[in-house]
Coordinates of C-alpha atoms in Angstrom, one line a residue:
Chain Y
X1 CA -16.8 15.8 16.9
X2 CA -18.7 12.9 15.2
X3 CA -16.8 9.7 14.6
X4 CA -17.4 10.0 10.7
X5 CA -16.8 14.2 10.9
X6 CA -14.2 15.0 7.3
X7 CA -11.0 16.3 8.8
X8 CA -11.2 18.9 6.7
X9 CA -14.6 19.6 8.7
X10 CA -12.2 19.3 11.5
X11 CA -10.0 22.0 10.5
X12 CA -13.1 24.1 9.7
X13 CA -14.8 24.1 13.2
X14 CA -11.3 24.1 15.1
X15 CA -10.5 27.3 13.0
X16 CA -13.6 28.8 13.5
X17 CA -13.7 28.0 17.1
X18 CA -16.3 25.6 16.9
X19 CA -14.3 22.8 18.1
X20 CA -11.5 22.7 20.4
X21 CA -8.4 20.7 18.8
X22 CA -8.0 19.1 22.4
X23 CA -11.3 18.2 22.5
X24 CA -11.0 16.5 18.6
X25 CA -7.7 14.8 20.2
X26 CA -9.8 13.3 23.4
X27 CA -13.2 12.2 20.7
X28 CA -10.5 10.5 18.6
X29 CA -8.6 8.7 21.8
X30 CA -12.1 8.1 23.2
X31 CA -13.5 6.1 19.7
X32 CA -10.2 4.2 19.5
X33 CA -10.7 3.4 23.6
X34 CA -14.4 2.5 22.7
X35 CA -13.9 0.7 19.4
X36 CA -10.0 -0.6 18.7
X37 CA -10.7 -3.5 21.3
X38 CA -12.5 -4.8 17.9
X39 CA -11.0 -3.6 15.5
X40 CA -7.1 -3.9 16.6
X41 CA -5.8 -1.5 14.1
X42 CA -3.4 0.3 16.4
X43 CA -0.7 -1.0 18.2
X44 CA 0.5 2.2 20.0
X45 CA -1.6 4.9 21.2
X46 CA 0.3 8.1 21.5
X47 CA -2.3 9.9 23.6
X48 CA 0.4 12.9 25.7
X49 CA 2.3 13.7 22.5
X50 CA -1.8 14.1 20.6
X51 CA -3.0 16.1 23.8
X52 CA 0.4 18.2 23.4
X53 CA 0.2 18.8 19.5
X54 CA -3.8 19.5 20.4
X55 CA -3.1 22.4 22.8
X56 CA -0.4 23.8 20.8
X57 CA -3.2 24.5 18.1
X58 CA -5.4 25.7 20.8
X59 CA -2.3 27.9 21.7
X60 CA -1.9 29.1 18.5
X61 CA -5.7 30.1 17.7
X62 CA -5.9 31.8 21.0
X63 CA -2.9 34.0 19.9
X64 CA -4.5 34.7 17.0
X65 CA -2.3 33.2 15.0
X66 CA -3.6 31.5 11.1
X67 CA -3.4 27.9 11.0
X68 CA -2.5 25.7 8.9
X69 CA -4.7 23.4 6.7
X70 CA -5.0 20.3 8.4
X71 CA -4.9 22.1 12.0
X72 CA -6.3 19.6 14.8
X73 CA -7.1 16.6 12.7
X74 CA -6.5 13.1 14.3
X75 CA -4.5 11.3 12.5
X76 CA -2.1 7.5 13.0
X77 CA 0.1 6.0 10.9
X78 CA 1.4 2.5 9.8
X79 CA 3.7 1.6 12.7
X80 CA 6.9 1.3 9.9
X81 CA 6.5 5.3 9.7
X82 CA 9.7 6.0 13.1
X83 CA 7.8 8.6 15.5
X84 CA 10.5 10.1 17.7
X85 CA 10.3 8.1 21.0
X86 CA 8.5 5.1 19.9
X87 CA 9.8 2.1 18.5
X88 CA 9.5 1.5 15.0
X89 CA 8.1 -2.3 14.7
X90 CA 7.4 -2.8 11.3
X91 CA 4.9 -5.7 12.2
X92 CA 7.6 -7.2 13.4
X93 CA 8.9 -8.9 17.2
X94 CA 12.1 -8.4 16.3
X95 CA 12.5 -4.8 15.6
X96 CA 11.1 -4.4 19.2
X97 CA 14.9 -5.1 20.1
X98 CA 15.9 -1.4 18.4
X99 CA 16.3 1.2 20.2
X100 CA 13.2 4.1 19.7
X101 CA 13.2 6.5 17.1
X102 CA 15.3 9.4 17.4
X103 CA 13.1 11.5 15.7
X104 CA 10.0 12.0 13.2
X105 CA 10.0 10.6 9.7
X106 CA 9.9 13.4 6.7
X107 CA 6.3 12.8 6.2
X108 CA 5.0 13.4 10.2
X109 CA 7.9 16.2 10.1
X110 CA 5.4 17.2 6.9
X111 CA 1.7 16.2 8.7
X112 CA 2.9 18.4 12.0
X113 CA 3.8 21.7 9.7
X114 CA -0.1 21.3 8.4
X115 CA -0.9 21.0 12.0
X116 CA -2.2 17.6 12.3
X117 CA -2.1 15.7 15.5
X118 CA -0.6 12.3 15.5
X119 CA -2.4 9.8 18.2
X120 CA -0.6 6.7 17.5
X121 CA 0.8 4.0 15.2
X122 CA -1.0 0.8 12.8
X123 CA -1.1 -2.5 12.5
X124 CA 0.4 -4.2 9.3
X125 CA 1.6 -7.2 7.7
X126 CA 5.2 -8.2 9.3
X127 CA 8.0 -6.4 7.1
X128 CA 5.0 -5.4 5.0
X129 CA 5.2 -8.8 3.1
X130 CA 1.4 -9.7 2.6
X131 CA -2.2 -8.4 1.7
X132 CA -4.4 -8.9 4.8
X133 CA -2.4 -8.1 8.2
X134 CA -3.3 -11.5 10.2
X135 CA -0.1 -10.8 12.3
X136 CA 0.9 -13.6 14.4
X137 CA 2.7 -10.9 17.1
X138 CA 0.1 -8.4 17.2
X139 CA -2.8 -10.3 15.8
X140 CA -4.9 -9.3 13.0
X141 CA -6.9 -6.9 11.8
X142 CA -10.6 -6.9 11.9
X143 CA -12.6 -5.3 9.0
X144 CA -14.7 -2.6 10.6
X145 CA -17.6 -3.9 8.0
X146 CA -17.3 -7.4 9.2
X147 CA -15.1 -8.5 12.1
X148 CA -14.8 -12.1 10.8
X149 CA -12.9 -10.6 7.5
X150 CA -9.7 -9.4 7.3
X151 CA -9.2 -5.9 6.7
X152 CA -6.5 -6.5 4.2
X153 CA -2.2 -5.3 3.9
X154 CA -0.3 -4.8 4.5
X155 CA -1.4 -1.5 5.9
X156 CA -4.3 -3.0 7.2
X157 CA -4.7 -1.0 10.6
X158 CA -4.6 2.2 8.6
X159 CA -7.3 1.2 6.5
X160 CA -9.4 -0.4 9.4
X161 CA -8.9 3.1 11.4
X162 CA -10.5 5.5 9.6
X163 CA -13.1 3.0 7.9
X164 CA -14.1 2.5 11.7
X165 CA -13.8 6.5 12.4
X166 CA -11.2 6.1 15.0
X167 CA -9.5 8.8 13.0
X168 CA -10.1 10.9 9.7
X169 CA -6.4 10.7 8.4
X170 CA -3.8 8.0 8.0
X171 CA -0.6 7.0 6.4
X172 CA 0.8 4.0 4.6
X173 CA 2.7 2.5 2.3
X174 CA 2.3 0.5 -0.9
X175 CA 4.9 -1.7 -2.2
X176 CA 2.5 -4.4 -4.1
X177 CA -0.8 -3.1 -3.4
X178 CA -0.5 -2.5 -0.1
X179 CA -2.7 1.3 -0.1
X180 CA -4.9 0.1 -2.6
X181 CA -5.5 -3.2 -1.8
X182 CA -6.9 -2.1 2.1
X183 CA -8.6 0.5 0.6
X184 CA -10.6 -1.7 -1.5
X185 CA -11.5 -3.8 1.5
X186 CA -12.6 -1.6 3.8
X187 CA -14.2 0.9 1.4
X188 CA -12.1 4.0 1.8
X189 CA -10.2 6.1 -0.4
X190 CA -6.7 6.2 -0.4
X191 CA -3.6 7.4 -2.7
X192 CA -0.6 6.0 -4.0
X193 CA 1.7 8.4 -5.8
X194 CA 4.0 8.1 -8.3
X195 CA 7.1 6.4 -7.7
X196 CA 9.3 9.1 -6.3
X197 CA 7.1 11.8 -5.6
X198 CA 6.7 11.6 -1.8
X199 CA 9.6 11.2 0.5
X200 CA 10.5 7.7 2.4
X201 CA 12.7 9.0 4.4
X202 CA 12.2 7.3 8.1
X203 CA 9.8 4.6 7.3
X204 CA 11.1 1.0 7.3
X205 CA 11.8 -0.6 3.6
X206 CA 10.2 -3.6 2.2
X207 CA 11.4 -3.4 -1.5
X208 CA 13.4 -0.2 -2.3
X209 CA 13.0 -0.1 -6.0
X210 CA 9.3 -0.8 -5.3
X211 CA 8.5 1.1 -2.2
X212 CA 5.6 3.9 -2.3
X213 CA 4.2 6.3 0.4
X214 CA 0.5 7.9 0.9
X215 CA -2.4 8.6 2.3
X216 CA -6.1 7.1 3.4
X217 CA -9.6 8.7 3.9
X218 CA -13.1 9.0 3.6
X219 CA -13.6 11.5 0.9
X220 CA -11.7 12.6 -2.1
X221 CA -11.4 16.0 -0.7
X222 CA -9.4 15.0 2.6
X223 CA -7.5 12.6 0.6
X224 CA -5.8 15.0 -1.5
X225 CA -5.9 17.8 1.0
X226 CA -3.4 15.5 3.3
X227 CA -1.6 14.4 -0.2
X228 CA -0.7 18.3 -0.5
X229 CA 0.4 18.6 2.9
X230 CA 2.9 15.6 2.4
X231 CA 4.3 17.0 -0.9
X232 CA 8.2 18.7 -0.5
X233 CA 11.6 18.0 -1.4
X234 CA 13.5 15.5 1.0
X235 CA 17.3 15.2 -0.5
X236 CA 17.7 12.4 2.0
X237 CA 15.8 10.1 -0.5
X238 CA 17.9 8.6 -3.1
X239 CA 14.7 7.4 -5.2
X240 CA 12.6 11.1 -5.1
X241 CA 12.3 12.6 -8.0
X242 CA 13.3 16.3 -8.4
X243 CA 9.6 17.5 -9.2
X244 CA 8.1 20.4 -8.3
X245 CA 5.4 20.5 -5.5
X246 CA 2.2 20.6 -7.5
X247 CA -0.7 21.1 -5.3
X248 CA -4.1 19.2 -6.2
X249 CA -6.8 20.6 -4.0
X250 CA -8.4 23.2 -6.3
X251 CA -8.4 21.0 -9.0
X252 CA -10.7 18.7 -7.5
X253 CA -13.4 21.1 -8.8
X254 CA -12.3 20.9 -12.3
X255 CA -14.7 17.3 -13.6
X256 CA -13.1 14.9 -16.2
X257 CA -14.0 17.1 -19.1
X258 CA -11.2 16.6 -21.7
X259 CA -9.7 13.3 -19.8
X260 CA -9.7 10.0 -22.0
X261 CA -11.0 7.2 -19.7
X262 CA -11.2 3.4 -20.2
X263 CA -11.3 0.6 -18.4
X264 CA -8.6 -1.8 -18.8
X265 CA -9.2 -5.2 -20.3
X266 CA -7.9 -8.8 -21.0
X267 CA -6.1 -9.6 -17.6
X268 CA -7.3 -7.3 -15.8
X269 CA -10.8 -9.1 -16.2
X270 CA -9.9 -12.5 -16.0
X271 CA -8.6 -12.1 -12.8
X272 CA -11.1 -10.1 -11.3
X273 CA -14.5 -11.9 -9.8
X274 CA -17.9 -10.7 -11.1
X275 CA -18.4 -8.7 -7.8
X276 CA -15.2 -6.7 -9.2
X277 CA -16.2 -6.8 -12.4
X278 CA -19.4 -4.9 -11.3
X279 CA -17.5 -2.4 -9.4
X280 CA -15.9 -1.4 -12.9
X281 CA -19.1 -1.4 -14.9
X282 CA -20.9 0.7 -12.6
X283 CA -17.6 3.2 -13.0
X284 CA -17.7 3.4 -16.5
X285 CA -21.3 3.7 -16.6
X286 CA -21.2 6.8 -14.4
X287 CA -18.5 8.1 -16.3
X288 CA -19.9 7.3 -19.6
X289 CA -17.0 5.1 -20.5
X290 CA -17.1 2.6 -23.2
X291 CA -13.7 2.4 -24.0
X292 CA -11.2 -1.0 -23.4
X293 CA -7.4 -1.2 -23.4
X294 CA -5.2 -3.6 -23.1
X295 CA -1.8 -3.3 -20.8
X296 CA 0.6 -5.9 -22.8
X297 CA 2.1 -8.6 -20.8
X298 CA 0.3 -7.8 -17.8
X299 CA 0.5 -11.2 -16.3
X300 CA 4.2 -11.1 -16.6
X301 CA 4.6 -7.5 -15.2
X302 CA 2.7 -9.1 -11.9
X303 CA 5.3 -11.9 -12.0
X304 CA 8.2 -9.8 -12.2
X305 CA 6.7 -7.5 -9.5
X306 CA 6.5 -10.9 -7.5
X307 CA 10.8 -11.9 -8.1
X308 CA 11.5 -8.3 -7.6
X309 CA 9.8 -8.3 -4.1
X310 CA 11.0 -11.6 -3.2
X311 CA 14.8 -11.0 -4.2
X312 CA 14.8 -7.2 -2.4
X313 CA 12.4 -7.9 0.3
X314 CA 14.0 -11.3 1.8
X315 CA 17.8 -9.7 1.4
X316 CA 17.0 -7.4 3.9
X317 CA 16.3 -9.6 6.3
X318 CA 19.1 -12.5 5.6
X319 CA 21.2 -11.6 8.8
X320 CA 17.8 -12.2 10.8
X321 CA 16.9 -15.3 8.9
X322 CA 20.4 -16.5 9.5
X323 CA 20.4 -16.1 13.0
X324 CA 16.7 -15.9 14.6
X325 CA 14.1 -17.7 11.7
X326 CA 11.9 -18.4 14.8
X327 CA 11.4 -15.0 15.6
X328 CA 9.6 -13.9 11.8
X329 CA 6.1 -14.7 11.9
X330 CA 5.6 -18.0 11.0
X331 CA 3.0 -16.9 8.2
X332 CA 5.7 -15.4 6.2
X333 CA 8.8 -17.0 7.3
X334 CA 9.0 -19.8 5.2
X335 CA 8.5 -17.1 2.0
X336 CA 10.9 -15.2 3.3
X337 CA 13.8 -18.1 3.6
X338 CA 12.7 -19.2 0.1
X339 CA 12.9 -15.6 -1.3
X340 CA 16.4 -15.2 -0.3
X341 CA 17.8 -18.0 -2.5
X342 CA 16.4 -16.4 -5.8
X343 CA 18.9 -16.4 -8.6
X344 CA 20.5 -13.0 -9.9
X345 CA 19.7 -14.1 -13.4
X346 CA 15.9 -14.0 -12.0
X347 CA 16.1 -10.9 -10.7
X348 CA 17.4 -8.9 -13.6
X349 CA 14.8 -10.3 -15.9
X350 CA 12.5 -8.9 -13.8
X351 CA 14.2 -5.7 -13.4
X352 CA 14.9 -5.3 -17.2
X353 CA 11.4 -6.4 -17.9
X354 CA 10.2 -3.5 -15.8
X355 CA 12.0 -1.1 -18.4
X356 CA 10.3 -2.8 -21.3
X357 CA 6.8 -3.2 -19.8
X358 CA 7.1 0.9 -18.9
X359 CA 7.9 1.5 -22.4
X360 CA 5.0 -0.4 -23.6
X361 CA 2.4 1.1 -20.8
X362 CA 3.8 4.6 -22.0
X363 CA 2.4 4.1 -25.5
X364 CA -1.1 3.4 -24.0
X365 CA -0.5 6.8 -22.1
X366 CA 0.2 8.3 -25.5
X367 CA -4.2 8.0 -26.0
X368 CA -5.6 7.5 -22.7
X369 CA -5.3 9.7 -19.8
X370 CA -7.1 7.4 -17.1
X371 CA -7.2 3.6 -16.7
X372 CA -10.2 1.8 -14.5
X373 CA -10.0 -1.7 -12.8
X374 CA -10.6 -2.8 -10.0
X375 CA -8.2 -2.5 -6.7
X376 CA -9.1 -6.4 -5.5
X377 CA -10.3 -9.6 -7.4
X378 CA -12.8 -10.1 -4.7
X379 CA -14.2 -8.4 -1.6
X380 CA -12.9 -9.1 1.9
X381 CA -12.0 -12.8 2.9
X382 CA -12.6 -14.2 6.3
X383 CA -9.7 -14.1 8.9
X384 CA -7.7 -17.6 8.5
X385 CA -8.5 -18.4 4.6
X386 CA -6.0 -19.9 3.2
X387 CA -7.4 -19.7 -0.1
X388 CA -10.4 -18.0 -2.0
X389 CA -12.3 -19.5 -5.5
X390 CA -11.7 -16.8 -8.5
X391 CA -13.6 -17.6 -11.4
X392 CA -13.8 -21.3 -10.3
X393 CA -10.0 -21.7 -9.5
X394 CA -8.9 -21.9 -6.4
X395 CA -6.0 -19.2 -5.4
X396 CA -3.8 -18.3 -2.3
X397 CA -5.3 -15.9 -0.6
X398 CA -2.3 -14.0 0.7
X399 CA -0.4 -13.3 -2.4
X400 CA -3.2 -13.4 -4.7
X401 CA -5.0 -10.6 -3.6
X402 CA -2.5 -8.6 -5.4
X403 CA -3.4 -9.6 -8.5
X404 CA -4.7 -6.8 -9.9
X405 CA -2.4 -4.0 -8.4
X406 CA 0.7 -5.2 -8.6
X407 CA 1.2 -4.9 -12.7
X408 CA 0.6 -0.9 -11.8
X409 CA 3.2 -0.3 -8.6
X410 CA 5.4 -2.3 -10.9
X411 CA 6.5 0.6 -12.8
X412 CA 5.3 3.1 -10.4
X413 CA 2.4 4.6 -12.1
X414 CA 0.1 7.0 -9.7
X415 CA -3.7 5.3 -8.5
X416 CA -6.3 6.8 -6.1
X417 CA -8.5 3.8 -5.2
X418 CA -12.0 4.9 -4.6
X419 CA -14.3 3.0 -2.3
X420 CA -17.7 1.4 -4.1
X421 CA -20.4 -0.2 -1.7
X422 CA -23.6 -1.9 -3.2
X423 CA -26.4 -3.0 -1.1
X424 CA -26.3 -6.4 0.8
X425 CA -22.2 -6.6 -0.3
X426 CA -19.1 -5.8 1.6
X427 CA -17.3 -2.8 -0.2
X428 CA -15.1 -3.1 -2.9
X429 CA -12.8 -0.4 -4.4
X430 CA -11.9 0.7 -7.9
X431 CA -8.3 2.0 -8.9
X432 CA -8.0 5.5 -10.9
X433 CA -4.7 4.7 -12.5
X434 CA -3.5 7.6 -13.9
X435 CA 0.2 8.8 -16.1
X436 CA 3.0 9.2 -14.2
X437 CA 2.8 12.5 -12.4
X438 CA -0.7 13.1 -13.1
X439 CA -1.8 12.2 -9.6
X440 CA -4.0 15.1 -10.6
X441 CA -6.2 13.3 -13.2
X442 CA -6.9 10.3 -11.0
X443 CA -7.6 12.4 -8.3
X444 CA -10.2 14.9 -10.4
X445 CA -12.0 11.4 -11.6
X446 CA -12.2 10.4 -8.1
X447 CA -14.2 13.5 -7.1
X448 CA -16.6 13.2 -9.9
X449 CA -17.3 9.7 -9.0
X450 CA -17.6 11.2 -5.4
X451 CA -20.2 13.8 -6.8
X452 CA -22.1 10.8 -8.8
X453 CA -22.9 9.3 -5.6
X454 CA -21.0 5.9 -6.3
X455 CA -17.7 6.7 -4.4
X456 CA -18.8 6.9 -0.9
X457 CA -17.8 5.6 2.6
X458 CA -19.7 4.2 5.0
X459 CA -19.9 3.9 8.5
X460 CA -19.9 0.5 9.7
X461 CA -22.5 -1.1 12.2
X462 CA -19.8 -2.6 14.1
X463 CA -21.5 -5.2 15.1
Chain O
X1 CA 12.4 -27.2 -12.4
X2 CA 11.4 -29.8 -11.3
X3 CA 10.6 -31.5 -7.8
X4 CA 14.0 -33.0 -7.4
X5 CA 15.5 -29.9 -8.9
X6 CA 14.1 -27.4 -6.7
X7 CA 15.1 -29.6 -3.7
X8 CA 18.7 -29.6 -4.8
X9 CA 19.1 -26.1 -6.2
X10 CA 17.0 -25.2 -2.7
X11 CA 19.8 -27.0 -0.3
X12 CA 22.8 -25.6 -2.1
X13 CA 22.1 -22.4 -2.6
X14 CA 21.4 -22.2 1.0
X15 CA 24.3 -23.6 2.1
X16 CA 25.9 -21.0 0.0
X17 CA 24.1 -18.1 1.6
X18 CA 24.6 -19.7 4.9
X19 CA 21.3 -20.1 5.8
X20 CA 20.4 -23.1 7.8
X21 CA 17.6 -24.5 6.6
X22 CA 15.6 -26.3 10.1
X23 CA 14.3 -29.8 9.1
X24 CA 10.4 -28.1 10.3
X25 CA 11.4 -25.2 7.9
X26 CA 12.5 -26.9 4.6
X27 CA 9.2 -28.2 3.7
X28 CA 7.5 -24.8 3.8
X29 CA 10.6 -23.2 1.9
X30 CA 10.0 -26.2 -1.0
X31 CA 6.6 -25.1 -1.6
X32 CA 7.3 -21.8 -1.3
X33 CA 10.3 -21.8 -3.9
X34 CA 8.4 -23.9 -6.3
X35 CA 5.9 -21.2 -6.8
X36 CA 8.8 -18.5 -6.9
X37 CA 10.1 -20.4 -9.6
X38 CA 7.0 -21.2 -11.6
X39 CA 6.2 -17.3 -11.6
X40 CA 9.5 -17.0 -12.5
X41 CA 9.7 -19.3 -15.7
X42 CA 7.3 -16.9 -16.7
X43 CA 9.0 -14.1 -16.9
X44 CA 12.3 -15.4 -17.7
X45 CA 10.5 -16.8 -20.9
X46 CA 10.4 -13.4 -22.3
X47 CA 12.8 -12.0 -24.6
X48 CA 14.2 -8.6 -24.0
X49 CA 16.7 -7.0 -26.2
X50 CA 20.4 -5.8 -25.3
X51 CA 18.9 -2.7 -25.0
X52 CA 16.6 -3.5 -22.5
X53 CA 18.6 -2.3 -19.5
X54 CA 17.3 -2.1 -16.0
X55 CA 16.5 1.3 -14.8
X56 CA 17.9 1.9 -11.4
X57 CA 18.0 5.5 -10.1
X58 CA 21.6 6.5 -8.8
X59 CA 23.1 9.7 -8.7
X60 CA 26.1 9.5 -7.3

C-alpha cells in the first residue's frame, strides 16, 4: 500500500486479495512511525485495537464472507471523538483527569460496521476553540506542505494526517469552520453536513446549537463513500434530524447539469485575499459560472456565530475556569474567561438573528442551488502568528481565519470544501455550499471539479 | 462600551458568576471582552421583529 493509495483503492485490493488488511494496518502505523515525528497530528496511536480490527477482515475474507465498503481502510479521528478504552482529551490537560471511554462513539460504532480500522486519535485546538491547533499541551500541528505553517483547527491533526498520507480517512468536527477551514490549508477535501444529519453522540461538545460532524480525504469519491458509511439514525442525539439515510456515492457520476451555481459576492470578497479570490475564479471558470449573489447581513451572521460560540462554548467550561484557569491553555484561556461573562440579552440577539438570517439565505436557495467562496481568507500562516495582513488590514489570526465559514455553519447549511493547489503556492480550498440537505449537490460539484483537474491533492515533499 | 465600562461591567459580572479574575489574567480578559463586545454592538444593532423567535430544537 502506497502512502497516497484512495481507501476506496484499499477496499478494492483488500477485497480482491490483493492486499492484506493487516498489512494496510502495519503501512499506515509504519508512515505515521516514519512521518508524525513532523507532522504531530496524532496524539494516540491505537496500533493492537488496528492490528485486531485488521485481522478480523482478514478473518472474514478467508471465510468467504462479503465485506463491507470501507473494509481495511486506515483511518484516526479527532481525539474529541470517545474510543472505548482511551481517554477522550479534547485538546485538553484537563480531561486527561477522566476516566477512559467506556465505549465507541455512534460514528466509529458506524466506521467499524463499514469495516474500517481505527489506528488512533488527532490533534486539535483545546475544547475546539480556534482555527490553527498550536496546542500548548500537545504542541502544534505542522502543515505537511510546509512545516513552518500551521495546519489549521481546530481539527488540525485530521487534516495534517491524510494530507501527509499517514492515513486515507479521518473524522472531525466543525463548529465555526473547523472541517473546512483545515481542509483549505492543507489541500484536502472534506465534508460538513447539514446541521442534524450525522449523529454527535460520544464526541465532546464545543457549542451545541452549533456543533457539526464529518469527514476528510483526498478525493471526492472516498469523501462521500465514508459520508455514506456514517449516515443512520442515533435517537441519543437531541439535535438530529429525523431524515432518511440518503446515500450519495452513485450520484457522484451524475455532473452539475441542471444545478444553478454562483459565487457568492460582497463580503464574501472583501474578506477574502486575492490568493482566495483566485481560487474562486478559477472555480467558476471551470464551471462556467458567471453568476454573483449576495448573502444579506453576512458580516453580522459571522458576529452572531462569534456570541453564540462564546456564550455556549465558555459555559461549559465555567466549573473549570472557576476552579483550575491555569490548567486551559493559556492561548485560549483568557477568551474563554471573557466569553463566560456575555450578557443573555447578547446571546439571544444572536440566536434570533440566526432565525432571521436563515430566512433570508432560504430566499437565495429559492434560485440558486450551489454557492462558491472560498474556505479561508488566505493560505496557511506560519506557526506563532499572531496576526496576518488582509487586504492591507491587519487581523487576528486565530479568530479571523473564520471569516469566511462561519456565516455558513451559522445556520447549518451543508459545504464540501475542495482542495485547489496552484504552482509555486501553498493550497487553498474552495467551499461548495449547498441547501440544506442537499449534501448531494455540493458533493456532485465537487466531483466535476475533481474531473476538471482543478480539485486535486497533493502529496507533500515533506521536507 | 467603553474602556472604563468594559472594566466595570468585566469585574462585576465576574464577581457574579464567581469567577476569580487573577490580577495576570484580567488584562487578557479586557482585551478579549472588548472585542466580544465590539462584534457584539454589531449585531445587537439590528432590528428583529417579535416574530423573530430563536429556533432551538427540543422535543420533549
Amino acid at each position: 500500500m502506497a502512502a497516497f493509495d484512495s481507501a476506496l483503492e484499499i477496499a478494492a485490493a483488500i477485497r480482491a486479495g490483493k492486499l492484506m488488511a493487516t498489512a494496510a494496518a502495519e503501512a499506515s502505523l509504519a508512515r505515521i512511525a516514519a512521518v508524525d515525528g513532523k507532522i504531530n497530528a496524532f496524539t494516540e496511536v491505537t496500533r493492537e485495537r488496528a492490528l485486531k480490527e485488521a485481522a478480523a477482515i482478514d478473518a472474514r475474507r478467508a471465510r468467504g464472507e462479503a465485506l463491507p465498503p470501507l473494509a481495511g481502510v486506515p483511518y484516526a479521528v479527532k481525539n474529541l471523538f470517545d474510543i472505548e478504552g482511551v481517554v477522550t482529551l479534547a485538546g485538553s490537560k484537563i480531561n486527561r483527569d477522566l476516566p477512559a471511554a467506556a465505549s465507541d462513539c455512534y460514528l466509529i460504532e458506524r466506521m467499524h460496521a463499514a469495516g474500517a480500522v481505527l489506528v488512533g486519535a488527532l490533534n486539535m485546538d483545546e475544547y475546539a476553540f480556534g482555527f490553527t491547533t498550536e496546542n500548548t499541551h500537545y504542541g502544534p500541528t505542522r502543515n505537511p506542505h510546509d512545516l513552518n505553517c500551521i495546519a489549521g483547527g481546530s481539527s488540525g491533526g485530521s487534516a495534517a494526517a491524510v494530507a501527509a498520507g499517514m492515513v486515507p480517512l479521518t473524522l472531525g468536527t466543525d463548529t465555526n469552520g473547523s472541517i473546512r477551514v483545515p481542509s483549505s490549508l492543507n489541500g484536502i477535501f472534506g465534508l460538513k453536513p447539514t446541521y442534524g444529519r450525522l449523529s454527535r453522540v460520544g464526541t465532546y461538545p464545543f457549542v451545541h446549537s452549533l456543533d457539526h460532524v464529518g469527514p476528510f480525504a483526498r478525493s471526492a469519491a472516498d469523501l462521500v463513500a465514508t459520508y455514506d458509511a456514517l449516515q443512520g439514525h442515533d435517537a441519543a442525539d437531541p439535535a438530529q434530524a429525523n431524515k432518511p439515510v440518503e446515500m450519495v456515492s452513485a450520484q457522484l457520476s451524475a455532473g452539475v447539469a441542471g444545478l444553478r451555481i454562483a459565487v457568492a459576492g460582497g463580503y464574501f470578497k472583501q474578506h477574502a485575499s486575492p490568493d482566495a479570490l483566485e481560487v474562486v475564479a478559477l472555480a467558476a471558470r471551470a464551471l462556467g459560472v458567471q453568476t454573483e449573489v449576495l448573502l444579506p447581513e453576512a458580516a453580522r451572521a459571522r458576529g452572531a456565530a462569534f456570541v453564540i460560540t462564546a456564550t455556549e462554548g465558555s459555559q461549559l467550561h465555567l466549573a473549570d475556569l472557576r476552579k483550575r484557569p491555569d490548567d486551559f491553555d493559556p492561548l485560549i484561556r483568557d477568551r474563554f474567561m471573557a466569553n463566560a461573562l456575555t450578557p443573555a440579552a447578547w446571546y439571544l440577539q444572536a440566536q434570533r438573528f440566526r432565525r432571521w438570517f436563515h430566512a433570508e439565505v432560504m430566499k437565495v436557495f429559492a434560485h440558486t442551488d450551489i454557492i462558491l467562496a472560498a474556505a479561508t481568507p488566505i493560505s496557511a500562516t506560519p506557526i506563532g502568528a499572531n496576526t496576518f495582513d488582509l487586504n492591507g488590514a491587519q487581523v487576528p489570526s486565530r479568530p479571523s481565519m473564520g471569516l469566511l465559514t462561519q456565516p455558513i455553519s451559522f445556520i447549518g447549511l451543508p459545504v464540501v470544501t475542495v482542495p485547489i493547489f496552484r504552482a509555486g503556492k501553498m493550497p487553498l480550498g474552495l467551499q461548495i455550499i449547498a441547501a440544506p440537505w442537499r449534501e448531494a449537490d455540493a458533493m456532485r460539484v465537487a466531483a466535476e471539479l475533481e474531473r476538471s483537474g482543478l480539485a486535486k491533492s497533493l502529496m507533500p515533499s515533506l521536507t | 462600551m467603553t474602556q472604563t465600562e468594559i472594566e466595570q461591567y468585566v469585574k462585576a459580572a465576574a464577581a457574579a458568576l464567581e469567577l476569580p479574575l487573577a490580577p495576570a489574567h484580567l488584562p487578557g480578559v479586557l482585551v478579549d471582552f472588548g472585542r466580544l463586545a465590539a462584534i457584539a454592538a454589531q449585531v445587537n444593532a439590528f432590528d428583529l421583529g417579535p416574530e423573530d423567535e430563536p429556533g432551538p430544537r427540543w422535543e420533549p
